Protein backbone atom coordinates (compact mmCIF):
# COMPACT_ATOMS: atom_id res chain seq x y z
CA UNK A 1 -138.23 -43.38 22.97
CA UNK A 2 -136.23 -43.54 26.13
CA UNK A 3 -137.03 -46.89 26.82
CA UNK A 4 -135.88 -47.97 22.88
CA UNK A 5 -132.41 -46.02 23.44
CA UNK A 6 -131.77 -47.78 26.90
CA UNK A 7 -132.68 -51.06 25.03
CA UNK A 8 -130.08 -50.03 21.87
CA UNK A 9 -127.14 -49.76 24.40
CA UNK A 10 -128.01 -52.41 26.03
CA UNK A 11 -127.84 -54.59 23.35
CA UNK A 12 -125.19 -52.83 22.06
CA UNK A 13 -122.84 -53.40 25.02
CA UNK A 14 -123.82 -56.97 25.65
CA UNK A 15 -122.85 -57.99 21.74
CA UNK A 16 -119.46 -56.66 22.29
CA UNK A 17 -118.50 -58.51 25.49
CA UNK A 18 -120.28 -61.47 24.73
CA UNK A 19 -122.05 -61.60 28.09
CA UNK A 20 -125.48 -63.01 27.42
CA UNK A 21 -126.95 -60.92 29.98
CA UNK A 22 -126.55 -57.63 32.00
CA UNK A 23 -127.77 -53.99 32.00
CA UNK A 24 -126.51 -51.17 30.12
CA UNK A 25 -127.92 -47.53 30.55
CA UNK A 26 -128.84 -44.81 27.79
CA UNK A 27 -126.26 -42.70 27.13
CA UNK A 28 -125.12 -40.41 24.17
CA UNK A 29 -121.55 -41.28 21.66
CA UNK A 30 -119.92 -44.43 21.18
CA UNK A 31 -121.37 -47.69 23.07
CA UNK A 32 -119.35 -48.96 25.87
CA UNK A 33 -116.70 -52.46 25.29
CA UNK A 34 -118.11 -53.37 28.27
CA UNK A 35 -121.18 -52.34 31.17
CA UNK A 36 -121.14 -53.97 34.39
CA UNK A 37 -123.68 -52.10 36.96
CA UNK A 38 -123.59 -54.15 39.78
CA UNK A 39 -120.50 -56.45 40.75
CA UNK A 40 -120.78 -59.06 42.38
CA UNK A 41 -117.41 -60.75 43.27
CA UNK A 42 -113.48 -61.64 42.01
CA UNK A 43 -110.80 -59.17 43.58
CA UNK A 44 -108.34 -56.50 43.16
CA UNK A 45 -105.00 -57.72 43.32
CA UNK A 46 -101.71 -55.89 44.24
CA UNK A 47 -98.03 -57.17 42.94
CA UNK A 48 -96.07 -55.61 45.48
CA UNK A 49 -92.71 -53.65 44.34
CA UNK A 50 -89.60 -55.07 45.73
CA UNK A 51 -88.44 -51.55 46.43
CA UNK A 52 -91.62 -51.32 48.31
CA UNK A 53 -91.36 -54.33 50.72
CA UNK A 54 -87.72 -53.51 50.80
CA UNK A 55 -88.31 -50.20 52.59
CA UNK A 56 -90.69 -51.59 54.66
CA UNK A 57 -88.06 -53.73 55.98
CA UNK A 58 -85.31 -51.61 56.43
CA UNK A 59 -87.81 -49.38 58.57
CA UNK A 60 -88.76 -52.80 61.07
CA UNK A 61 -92.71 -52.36 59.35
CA UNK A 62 -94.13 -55.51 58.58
CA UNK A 63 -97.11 -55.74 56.53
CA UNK A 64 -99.90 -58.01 56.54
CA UNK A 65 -103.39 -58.59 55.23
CA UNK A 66 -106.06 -58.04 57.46
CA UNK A 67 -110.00 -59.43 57.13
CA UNK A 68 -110.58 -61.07 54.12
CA UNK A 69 -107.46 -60.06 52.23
CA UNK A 70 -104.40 -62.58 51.57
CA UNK A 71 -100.80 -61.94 50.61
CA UNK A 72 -99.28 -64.90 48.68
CA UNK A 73 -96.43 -65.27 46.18
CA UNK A 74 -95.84 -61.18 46.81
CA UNK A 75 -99.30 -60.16 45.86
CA UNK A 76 -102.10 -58.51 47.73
CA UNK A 77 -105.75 -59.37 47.06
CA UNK A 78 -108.54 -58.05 48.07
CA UNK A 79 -112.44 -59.21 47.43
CA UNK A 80 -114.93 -57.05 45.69
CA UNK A 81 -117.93 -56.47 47.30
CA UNK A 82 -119.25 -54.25 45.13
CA UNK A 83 -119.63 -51.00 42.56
CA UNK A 84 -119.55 -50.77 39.19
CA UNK A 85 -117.42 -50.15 35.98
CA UNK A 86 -117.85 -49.15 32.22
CA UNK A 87 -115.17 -49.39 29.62
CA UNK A 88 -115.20 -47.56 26.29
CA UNK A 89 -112.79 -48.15 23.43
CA UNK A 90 -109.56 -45.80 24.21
CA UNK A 91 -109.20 -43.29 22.26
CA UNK A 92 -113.78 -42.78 21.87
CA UNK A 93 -114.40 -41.24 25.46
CA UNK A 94 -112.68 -39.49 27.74
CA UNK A 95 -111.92 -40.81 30.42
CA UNK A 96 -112.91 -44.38 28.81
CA UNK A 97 -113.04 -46.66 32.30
CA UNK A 98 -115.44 -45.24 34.72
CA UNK A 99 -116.96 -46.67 37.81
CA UNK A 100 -116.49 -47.23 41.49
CA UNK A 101 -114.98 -50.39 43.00
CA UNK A 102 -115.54 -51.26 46.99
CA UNK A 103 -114.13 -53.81 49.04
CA UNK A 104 -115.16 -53.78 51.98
CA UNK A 105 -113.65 -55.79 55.11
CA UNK A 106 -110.26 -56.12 53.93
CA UNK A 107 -107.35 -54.43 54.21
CA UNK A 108 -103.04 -53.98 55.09
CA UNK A 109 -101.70 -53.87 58.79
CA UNK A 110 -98.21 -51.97 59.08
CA UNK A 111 -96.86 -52.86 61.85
CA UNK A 112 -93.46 -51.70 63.90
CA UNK A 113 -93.46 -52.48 67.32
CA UNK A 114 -96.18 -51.39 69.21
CA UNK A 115 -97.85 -49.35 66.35
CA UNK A 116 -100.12 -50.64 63.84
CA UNK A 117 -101.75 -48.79 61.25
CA UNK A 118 -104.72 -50.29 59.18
CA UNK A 119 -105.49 -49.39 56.09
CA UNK A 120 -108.49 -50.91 54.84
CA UNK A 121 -112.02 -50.43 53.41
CA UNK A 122 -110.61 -49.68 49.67
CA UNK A 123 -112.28 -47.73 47.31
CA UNK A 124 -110.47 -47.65 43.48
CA UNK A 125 -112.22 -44.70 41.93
CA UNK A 126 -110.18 -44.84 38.15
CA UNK A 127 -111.60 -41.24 38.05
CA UNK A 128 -109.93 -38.08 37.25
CA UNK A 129 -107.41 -38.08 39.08
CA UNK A 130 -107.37 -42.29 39.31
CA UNK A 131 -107.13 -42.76 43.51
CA UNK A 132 -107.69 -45.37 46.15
CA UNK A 133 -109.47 -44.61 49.12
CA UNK A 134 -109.74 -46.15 52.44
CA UNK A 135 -110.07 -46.03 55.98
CA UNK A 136 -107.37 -45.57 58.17
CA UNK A 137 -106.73 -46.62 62.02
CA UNK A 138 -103.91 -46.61 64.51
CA UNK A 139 -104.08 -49.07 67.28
CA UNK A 140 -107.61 -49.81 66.79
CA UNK A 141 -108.68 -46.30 66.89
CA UNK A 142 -109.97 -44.39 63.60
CA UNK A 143 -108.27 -41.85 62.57
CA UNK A 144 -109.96 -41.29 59.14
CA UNK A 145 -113.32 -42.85 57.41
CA UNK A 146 -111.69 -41.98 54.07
CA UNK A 147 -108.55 -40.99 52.57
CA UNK A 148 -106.65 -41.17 49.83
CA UNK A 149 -104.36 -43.67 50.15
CA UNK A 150 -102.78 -44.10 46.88
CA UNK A 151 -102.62 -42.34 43.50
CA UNK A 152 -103.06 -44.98 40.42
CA UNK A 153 -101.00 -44.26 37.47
CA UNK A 154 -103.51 -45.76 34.10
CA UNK A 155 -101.18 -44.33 31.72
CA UNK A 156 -100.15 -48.05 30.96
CA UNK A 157 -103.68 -49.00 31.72
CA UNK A 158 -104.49 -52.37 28.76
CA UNK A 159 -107.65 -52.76 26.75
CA UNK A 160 -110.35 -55.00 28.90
CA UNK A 161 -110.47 -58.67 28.23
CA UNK A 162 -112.85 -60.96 29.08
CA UNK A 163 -113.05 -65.37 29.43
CA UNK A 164 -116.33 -66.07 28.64
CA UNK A 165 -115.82 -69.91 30.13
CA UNK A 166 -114.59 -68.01 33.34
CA UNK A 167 -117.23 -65.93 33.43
CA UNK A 168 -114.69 -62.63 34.23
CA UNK A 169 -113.33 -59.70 33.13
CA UNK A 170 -109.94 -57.97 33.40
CA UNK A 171 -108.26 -54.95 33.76
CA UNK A 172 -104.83 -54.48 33.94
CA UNK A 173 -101.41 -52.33 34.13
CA UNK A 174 -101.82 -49.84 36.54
CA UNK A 175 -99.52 -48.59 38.53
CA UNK A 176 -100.21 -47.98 42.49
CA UNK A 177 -98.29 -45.29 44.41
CA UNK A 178 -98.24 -44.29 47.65
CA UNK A 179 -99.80 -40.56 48.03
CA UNK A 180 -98.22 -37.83 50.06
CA UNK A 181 -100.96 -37.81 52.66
CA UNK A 182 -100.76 -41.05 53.34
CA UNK A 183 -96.52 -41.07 53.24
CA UNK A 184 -96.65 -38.38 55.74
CA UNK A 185 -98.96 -40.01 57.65
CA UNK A 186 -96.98 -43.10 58.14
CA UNK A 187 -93.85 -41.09 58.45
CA UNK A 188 -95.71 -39.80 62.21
CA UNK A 189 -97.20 -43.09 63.32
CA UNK A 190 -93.58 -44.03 63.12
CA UNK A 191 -91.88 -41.55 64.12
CA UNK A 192 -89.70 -41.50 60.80
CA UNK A 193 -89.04 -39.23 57.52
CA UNK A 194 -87.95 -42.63 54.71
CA UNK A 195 -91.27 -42.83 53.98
CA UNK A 196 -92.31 -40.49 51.10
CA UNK A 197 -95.10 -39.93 48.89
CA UNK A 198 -95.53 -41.05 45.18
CA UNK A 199 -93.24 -44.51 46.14
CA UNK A 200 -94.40 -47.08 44.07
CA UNK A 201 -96.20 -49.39 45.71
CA UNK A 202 -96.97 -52.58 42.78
CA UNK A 203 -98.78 -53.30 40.03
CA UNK A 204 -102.52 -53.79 40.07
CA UNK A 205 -105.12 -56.21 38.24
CA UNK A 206 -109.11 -55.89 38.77
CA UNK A 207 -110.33 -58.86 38.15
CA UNK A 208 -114.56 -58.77 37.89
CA UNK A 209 -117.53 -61.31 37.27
CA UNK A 210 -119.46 -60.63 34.52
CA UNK A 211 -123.35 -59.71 34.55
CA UNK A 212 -124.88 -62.63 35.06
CA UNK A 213 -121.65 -65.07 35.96
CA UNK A 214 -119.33 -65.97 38.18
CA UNK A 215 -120.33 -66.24 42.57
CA UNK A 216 -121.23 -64.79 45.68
CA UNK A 217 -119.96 -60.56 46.85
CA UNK A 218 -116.75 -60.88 48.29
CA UNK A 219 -115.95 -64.12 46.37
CA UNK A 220 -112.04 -64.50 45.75
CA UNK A 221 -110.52 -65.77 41.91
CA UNK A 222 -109.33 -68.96 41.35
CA UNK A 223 -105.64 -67.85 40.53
CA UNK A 224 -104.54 -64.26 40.21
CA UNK A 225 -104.09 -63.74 36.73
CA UNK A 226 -100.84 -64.85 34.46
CA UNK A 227 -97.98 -61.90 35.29
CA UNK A 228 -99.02 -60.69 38.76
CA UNK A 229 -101.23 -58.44 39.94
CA UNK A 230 -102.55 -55.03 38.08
CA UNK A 231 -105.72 -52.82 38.41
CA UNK A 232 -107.95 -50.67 36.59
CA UNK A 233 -107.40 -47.27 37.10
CA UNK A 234 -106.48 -44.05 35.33
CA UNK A 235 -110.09 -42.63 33.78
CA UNK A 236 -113.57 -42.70 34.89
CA UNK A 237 -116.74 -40.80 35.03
CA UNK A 238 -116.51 -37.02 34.49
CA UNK A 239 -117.10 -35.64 38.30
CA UNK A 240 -116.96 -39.30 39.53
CA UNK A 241 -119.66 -39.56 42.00
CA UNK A 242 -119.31 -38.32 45.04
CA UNK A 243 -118.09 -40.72 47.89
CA UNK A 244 -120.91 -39.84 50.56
CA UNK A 245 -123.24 -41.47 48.05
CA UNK A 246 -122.00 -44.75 49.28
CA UNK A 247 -122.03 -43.77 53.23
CA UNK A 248 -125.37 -46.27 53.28
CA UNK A 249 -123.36 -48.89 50.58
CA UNK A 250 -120.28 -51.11 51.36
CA UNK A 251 -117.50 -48.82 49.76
CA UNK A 252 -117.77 -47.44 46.58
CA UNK A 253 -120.57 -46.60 44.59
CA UNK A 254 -123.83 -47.57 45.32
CA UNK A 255 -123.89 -50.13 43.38
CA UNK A 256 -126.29 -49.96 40.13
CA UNK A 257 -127.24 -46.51 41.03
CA UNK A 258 -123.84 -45.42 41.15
CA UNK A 259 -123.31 -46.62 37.55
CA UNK A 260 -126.49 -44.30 36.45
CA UNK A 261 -124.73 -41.30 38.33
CA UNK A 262 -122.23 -41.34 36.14
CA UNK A 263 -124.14 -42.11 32.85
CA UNK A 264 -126.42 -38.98 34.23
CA UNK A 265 -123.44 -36.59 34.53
CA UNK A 266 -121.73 -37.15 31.43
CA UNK A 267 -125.06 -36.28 29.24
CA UNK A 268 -125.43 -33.41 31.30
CA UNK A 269 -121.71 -31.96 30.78
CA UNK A 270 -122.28 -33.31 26.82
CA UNK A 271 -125.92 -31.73 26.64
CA UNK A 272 -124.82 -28.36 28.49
């Protein structure tokens, strides 16, 4: 019986995004618009406010991207090596995107004078609330394996689409902001108070490979797509799942297994 319902969503979720292939898990209420348990490649992309960069000026910080990110035509991107993400119809679960999504080996460098601060290592987590994670270091020196970095804003969050010929999925409209901890943590390694937290920081767009398509973890898009950059975030899996899960994984969930973590708690709070 098990086996028959894990087959039925399968199915179920593959006919909707048109992916001939891929993995969907059992799982009670509406079938998912779309079930991707392991990603593989394609990037998260930042459009970076002008209010943003503009601050950064005035304050002598100059940002750059550091390992396998690139900044180019004001965007950020940064490759996905990994996680997973499920999207539900708005409106049929609550929250309807859940997931993890890791990139590690790429980050931002803010830099004024003699003080750099990296933030790198993301982890999106479009959870409850919707945050990005990452590592931070001053100098070279760690000062924190993970913190939250930003808060993402998915009230504007659009429906996922999908290019079959491309082989990709998309997520867009969510808004990036800077969080307090981090605002007041840059506000010390600079030895200033302009910074603050909940600045907006741009506009996000998650762009994945379907199961079964596209290249290589850690591969970057072709083009970012039309309008800029924007992200998933703003709903995911009841509870989440618990970052020290992915301490042996890259960044965010551990992969496939992450994706039945969630599935697992979300029939538990529905059976309970």
């Amino acid at each position: 019986m098990k086996m028959r319902m894990m087959a039925a969503a399968g199915v179920a979720a593959l006919a909707l995004t048109g992916v001939g292939s891929g993995l969907a898990f059992a799982q009670s209420g509406p079938p998912p618009v779309a079930t991707i348990p392991s990603l593989t490649g394609q990037s998260t992309s930042v459009k970076l406010d002008s209010g943003f960069t503009d601050a950064l000026k005035s304050l002598d910080v100059t940002p750059a991207p550091t390992g396998t990110a690139k900044v180019a035509d004001g965007s950020a991107t940064f490759p996905i090596t990994g996680g997973n993400v499920t999207v539900y119809k708005p409106g049929e679960v609550t929250p309807y995107v859940q997931g993890m999504i890791m990139h590690d080996g790429s980050g931002l460098s803010l830099t004024k004078g003699s003080t750099k601060v990296t933030l790198e290592n993301f982890v999106v987590d479009p959870g409850q609330p919707a945050t990005l994670k990452g590592k931070v270091l001053a100098n070279g020196s760690t000062l924190a394996d993970s913190v939250t970095l930003f808060d993402l804003d998915g009230s504007t969050l659009k429906p996922i689409t999908t290019d079959a010929s491309a082989g990709t999925a998309t997520l867009t409209g969510t808004t990036v902001r800077l969080s307090s901890d981090a605002a007041a943590a840059l506000d010390k390694a600079f030895g200033t108070d302009a910074i603050k937290g909940g600045t907006t920081v741009g506009i996000a767009t998650i762009v994945v490979d379907l199961p079964g398509k596209g290249g290589s973890a850690g591969s970057m898009p072709g083009a970012t797509p039309s309008g800029g950059a924007q992200t998933g975030g703003g709903s995911t899996a009841v509870g989440g799942v618990d970052p020290a899960l992915l301490a042996g994984g890259v960044l965010t969930l551990a992969v496939a297994g992450g994706a039945l973590v969630v599935v697992r708690r979300r029939r538990a709070t529905d059976e309970g």
